[in-house]
Coordinates of C-alpha atoms in Angstrom, one line a residue:
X1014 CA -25.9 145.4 -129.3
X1015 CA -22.7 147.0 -130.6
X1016 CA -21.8 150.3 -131.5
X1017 CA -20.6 151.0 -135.0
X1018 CA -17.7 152.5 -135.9
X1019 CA -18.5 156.0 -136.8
X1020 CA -17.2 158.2 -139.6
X1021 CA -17.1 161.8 -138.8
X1022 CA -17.1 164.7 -141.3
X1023 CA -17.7 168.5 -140.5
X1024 CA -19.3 170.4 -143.5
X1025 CA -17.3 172.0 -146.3
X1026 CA -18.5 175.2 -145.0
X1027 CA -16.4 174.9 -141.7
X1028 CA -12.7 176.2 -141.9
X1029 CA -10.0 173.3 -142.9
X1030 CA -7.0 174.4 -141.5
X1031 CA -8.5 175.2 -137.6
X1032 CA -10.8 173.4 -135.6
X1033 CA -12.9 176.3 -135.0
X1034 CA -16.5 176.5 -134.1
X1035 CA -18.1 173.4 -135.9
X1036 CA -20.3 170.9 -135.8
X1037 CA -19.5 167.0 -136.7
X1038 CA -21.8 164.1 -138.3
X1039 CA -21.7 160.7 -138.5
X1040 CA -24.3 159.0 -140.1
X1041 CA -25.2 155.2 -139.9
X1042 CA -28.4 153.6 -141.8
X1043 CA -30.6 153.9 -138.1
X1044 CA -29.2 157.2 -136.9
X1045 CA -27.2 160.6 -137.4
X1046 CA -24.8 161.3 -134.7
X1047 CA -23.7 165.2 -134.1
X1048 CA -21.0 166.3 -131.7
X1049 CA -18.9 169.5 -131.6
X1050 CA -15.4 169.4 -132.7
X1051 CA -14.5 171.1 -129.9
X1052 CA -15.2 168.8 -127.6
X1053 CA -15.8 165.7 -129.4
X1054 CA -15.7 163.3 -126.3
X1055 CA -18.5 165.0 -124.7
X1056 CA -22.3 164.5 -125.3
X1057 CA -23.5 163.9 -128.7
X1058 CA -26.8 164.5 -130.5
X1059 CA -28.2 161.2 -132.0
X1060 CA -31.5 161.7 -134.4
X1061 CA -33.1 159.5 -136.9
X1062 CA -32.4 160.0 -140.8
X1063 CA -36.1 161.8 -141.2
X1064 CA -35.1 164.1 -138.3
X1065 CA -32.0 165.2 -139.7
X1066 CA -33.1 166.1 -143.3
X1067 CA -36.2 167.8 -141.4
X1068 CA -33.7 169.9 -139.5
X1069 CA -31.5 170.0 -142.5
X1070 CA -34.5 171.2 -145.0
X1071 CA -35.8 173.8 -142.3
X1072 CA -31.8 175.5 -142.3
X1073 CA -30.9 178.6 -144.4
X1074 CA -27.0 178.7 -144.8
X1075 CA -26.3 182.8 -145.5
X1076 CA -22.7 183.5 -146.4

């Protein structure tokens, strides 16, 4: 089995003009893929859609 492709965006929250400290995603239909943008050739976080919008639904963004 192949790996896709993956698309990565960081959230509009996260600064535009400096890598800073940020997460990434990439999302396919069978999994969410999360990496820091720091080091984005090092491990990754891989979940399953109903994991990330549980983790998603259980965060409080403060500004």
């Amino acid at each position: 089995m192949s790996t896709p492709e993956l698309h990565w965006f960081k959230s509009s929250y996260s600064s535009s003009n400096e890598p800073g400290d940020c997460v990434e995603v990439a999302t396919t239909p069978a999994l969410v893929y999360v990496r820091d943008s720091k080091t984005s050739g090092a491990a990754r976080l891989t979940v399953t859609p109903a994991a990330w919008t549980d983790f998603l639904e259980g965060t409080v963004v403060t500004s």
